[in-house]
Short mmCIF file of C-alpha atoms in Angstrom, two decimals:
data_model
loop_
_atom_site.label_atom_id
_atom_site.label_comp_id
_atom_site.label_asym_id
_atom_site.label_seq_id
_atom_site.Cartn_x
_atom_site.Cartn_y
_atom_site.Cartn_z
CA UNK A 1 80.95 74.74 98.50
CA UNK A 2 80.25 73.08 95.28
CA UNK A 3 78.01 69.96 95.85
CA UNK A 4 78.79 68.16 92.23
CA UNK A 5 81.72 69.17 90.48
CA UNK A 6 82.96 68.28 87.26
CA UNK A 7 86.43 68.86 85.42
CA UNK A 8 86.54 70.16 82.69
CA UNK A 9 83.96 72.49 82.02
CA UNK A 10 84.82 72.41 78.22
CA UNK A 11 86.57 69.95 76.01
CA UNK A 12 87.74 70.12 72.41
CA UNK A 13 89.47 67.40 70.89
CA UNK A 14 89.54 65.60 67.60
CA UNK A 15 88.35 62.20 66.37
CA UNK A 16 89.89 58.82 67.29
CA UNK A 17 91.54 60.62 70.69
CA UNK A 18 90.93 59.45 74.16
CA UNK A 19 89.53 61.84 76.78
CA UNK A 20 88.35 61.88 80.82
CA UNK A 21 85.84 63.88 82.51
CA UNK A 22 85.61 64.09 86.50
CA UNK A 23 83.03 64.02 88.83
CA UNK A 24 82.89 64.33 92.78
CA UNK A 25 80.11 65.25 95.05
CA UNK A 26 80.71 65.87 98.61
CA UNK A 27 77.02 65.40 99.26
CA UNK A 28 77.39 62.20 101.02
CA UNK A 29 75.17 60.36 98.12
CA UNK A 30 75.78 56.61 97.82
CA UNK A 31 74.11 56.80 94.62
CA UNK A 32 76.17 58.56 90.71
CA UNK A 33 75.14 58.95 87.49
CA UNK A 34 76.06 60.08 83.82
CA UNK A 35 74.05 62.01 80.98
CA UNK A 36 74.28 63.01 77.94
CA UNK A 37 72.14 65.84 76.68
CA UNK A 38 72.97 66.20 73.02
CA UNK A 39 72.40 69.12 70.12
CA UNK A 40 68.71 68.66 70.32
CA UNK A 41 68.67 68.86 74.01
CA UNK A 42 67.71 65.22 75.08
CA UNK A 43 69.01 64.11 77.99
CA UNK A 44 70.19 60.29 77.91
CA UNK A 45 70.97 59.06 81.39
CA UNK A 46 74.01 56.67 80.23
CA UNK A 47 75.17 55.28 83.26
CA UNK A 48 74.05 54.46 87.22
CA UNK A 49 77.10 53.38 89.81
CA UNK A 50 75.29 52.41 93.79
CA UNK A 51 78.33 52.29 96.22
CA UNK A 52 81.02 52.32 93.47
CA UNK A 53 78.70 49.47 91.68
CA UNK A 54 77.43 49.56 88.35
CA UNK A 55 73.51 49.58 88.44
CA UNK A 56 72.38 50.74 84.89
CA UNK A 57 74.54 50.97 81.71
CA UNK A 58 72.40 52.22 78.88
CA UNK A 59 73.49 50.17 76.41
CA UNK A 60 76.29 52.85 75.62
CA UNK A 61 79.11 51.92 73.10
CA UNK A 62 82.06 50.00 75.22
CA UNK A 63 84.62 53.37 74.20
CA UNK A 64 82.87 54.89 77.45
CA UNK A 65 84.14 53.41 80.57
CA UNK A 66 82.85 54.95 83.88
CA UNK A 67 84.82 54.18 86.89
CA UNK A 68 84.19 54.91 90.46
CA UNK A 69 87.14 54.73 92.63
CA UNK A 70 85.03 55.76 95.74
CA UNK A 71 81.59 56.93 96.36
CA UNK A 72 82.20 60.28 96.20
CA UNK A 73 83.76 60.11 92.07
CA UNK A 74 82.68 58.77 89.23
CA UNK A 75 85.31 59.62 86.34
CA UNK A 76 84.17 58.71 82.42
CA UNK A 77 86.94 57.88 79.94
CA UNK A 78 86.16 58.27 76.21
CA UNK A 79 88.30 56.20 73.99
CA UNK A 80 88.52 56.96 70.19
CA UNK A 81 86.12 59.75 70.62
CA UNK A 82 83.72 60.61 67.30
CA UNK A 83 82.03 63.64 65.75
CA UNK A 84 78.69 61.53 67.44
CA UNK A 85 80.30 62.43 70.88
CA UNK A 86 79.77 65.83 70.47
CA UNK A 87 77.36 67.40 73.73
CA UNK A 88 76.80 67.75 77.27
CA UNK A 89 77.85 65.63 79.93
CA UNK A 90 76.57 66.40 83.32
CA UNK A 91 77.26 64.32 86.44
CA UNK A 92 74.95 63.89 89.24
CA UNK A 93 74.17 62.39 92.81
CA UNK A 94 71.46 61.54 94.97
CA UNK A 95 70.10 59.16 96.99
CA UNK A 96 68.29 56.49 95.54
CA UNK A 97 64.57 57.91 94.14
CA UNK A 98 65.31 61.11 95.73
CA UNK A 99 66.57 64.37 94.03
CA UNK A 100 69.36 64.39 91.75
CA UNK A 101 71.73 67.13 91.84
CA UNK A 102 73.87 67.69 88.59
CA UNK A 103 77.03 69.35 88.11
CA UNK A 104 77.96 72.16 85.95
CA UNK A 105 78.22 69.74 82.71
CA UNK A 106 81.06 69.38 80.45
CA UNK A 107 80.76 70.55 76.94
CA UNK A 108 82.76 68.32 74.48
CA UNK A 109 83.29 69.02 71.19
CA UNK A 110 85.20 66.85 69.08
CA UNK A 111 86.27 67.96 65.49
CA UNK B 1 56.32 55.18 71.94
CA UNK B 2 58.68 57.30 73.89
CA UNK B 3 59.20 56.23 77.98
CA UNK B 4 58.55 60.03 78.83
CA UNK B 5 56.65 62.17 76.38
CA UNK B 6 55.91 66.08 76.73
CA UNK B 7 54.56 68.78 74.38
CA UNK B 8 57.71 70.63 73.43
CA UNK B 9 56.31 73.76 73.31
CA UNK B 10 57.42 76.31 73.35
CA UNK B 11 54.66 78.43 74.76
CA UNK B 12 54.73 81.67 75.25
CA UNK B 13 52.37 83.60 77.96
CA UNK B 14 52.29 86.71 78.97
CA UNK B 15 53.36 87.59 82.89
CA UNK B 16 50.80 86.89 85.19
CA UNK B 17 49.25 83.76 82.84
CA UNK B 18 48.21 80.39 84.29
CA UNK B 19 50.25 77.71 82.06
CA UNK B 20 49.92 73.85 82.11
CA UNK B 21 52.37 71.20 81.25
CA UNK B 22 51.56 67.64 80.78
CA UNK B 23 53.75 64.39 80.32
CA UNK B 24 52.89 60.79 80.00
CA UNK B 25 54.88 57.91 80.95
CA UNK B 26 55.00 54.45 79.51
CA UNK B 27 55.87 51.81 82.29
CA UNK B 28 53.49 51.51 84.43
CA UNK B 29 55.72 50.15 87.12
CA UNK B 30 57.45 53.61 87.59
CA UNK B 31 58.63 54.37 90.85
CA UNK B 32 58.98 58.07 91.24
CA UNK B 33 57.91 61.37 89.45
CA UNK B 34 59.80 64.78 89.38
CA UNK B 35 60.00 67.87 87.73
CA UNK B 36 63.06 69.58 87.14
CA UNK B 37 64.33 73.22 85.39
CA UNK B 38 67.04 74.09 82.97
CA UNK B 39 67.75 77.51 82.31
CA UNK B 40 69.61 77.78 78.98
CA UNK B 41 73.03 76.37 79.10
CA UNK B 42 72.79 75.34 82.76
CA UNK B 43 72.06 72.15 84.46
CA UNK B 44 68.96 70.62 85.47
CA UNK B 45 67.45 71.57 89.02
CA UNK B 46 64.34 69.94 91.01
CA UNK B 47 61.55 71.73 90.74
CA UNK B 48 59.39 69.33 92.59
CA UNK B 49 58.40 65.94 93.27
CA UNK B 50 55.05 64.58 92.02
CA UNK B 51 52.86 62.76 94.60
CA UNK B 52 49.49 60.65 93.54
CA UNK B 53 47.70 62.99 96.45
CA UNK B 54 48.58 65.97 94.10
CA UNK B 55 51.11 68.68 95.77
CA UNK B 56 51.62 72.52 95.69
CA UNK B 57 54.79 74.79 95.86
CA UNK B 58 53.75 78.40 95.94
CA UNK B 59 52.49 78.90 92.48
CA UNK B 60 53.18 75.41 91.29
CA UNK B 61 51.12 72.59 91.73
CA UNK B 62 52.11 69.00 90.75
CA UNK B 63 49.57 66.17 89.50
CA UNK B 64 49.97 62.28 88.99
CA UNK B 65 47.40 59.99 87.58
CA UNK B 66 48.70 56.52 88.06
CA UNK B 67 45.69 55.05 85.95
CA UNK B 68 46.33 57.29 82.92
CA UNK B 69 50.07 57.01 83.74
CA UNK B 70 49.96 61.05 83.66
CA UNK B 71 52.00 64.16 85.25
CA UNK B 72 50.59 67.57 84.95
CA UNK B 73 52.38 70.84 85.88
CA UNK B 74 50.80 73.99 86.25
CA UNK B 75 52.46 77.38 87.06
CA UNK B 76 49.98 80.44 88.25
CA UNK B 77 50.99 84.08 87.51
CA UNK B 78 53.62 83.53 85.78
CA UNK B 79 56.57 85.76 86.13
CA UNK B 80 59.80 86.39 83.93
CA UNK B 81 62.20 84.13 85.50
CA UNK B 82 59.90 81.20 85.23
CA UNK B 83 61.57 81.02 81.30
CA UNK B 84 63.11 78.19 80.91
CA UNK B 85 62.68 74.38 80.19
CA UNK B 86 60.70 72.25 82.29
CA UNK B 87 61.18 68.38 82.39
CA UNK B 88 59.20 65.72 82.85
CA UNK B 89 61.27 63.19 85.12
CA UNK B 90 60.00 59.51 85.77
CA UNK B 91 62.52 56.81 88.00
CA UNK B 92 62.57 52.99 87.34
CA UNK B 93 64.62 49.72 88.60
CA UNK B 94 64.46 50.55 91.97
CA UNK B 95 65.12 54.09 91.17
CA UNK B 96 68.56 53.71 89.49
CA UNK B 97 67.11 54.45 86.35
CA UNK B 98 66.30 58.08 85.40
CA UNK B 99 64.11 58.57 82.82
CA UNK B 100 64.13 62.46 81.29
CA UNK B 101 61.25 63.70 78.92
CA UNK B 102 62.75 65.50 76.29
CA UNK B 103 61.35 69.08 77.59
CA UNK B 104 58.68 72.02 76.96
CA UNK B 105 59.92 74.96 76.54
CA UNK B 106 58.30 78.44 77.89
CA UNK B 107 58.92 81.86 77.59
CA UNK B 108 57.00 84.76 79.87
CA UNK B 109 56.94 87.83 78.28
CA UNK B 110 56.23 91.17 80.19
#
């Protein structure tokens, strides 16, 4: 069984498009998150959702909107996506200060 | 100054070397201390938490120096698999804030 999943595992689109990524862990973690590791391989944590809440928003440009229907998903949207958006999204779960387990990632490319 | 600074590296040892990594943090009212492994083109995975009392896995052994605001890694006899990129990880805000060093890099040759 896959503990964090995300969907899909590679996305090419071009500029000004919108776009969603998935993300659901059946790891029983109150606690969700969103990276982004880019082309020089920094990873940016971007967002933090605590029972479906919002905790942390990394002062990421309002075209990403996270939303967490239930504890177990947390879905990004991407609206009028840009070159900039180009990289690695991973997902991951945990339990507040505990480990973090991260999905697969999803590779966007946007041309 | 960065939150979460490492030497990128990369290093390269030979199997069987002793290798350190170091990392310092900048808020000193950091919560937790981790770190984690990413293989090329794969996700991150715990390694290991880092206690103040220092802790061991096998051939890894974790440091934290609160005072110097410091995280040391060190891997003995290094073998081929341990290749990869090791991050520094440091929590804040109660935890809901992860804070990811940008990496070193190390390669184990035979």
């Amino acid at each position: 069984d896959t503990a964090v999943s995300q969907t899909p595992k590679y996305l090419v689109t071009q500029m000004g498009n919108d776009k969603s990524i998935k993300c659901e862990q059946n790891l029983g973690h109150d606690t969700m998150y969103w990276y982004k590791q880019d082309s020089k391989k920094f990873l940016k944590i971007m967002f933090s959702y605590n029972n479906k809440e919002l905790i942390i928003n990394e002062t990421v440009p309002n075209r990403f909107s996270p939303k967490s229907p239930d504890k177990a998903h947390l879905n990004l949207h991407i609206n009028s996506l840009e070159l900039g958006d180009s990289a690695v999204y991973f997902c991951a779960s945990s339990q507040v200060i505990n480990e973090q387990y991260f999905g697969p990632g999803t590779r966007l490319t946007v041309t | 100054r960065k939150e979460v600074e490492q030497d990128p590296g990369p290093f390269n040892v030979p199997e069987g070397a002793t290798v350190a990594f170091n990392c310092t943090y900048s808020n000193s009212a950091s919560q937790s201390f981790f770190w984690y492994r990413q293989d090329c083109r794969k996700e991150p995975k715990l390694l290991m938490s880092v206690y103040s009392s220092g802790n061991e896995d096998g051939r890894f052994t974790a440091q934290l120096n609160r005072a110097s605001q410091y995280i040391s890694l060190l891997i003995r006899d290094s073998k081929l698999s341990d290749s990869a990129t090791y991050l520094c990880v440091v929590t804040n805000t109660g935890g809901f804030k992860t804070i990811f060093g940008a990496g070193t890099r190390l390669f184990v040759k035979a």
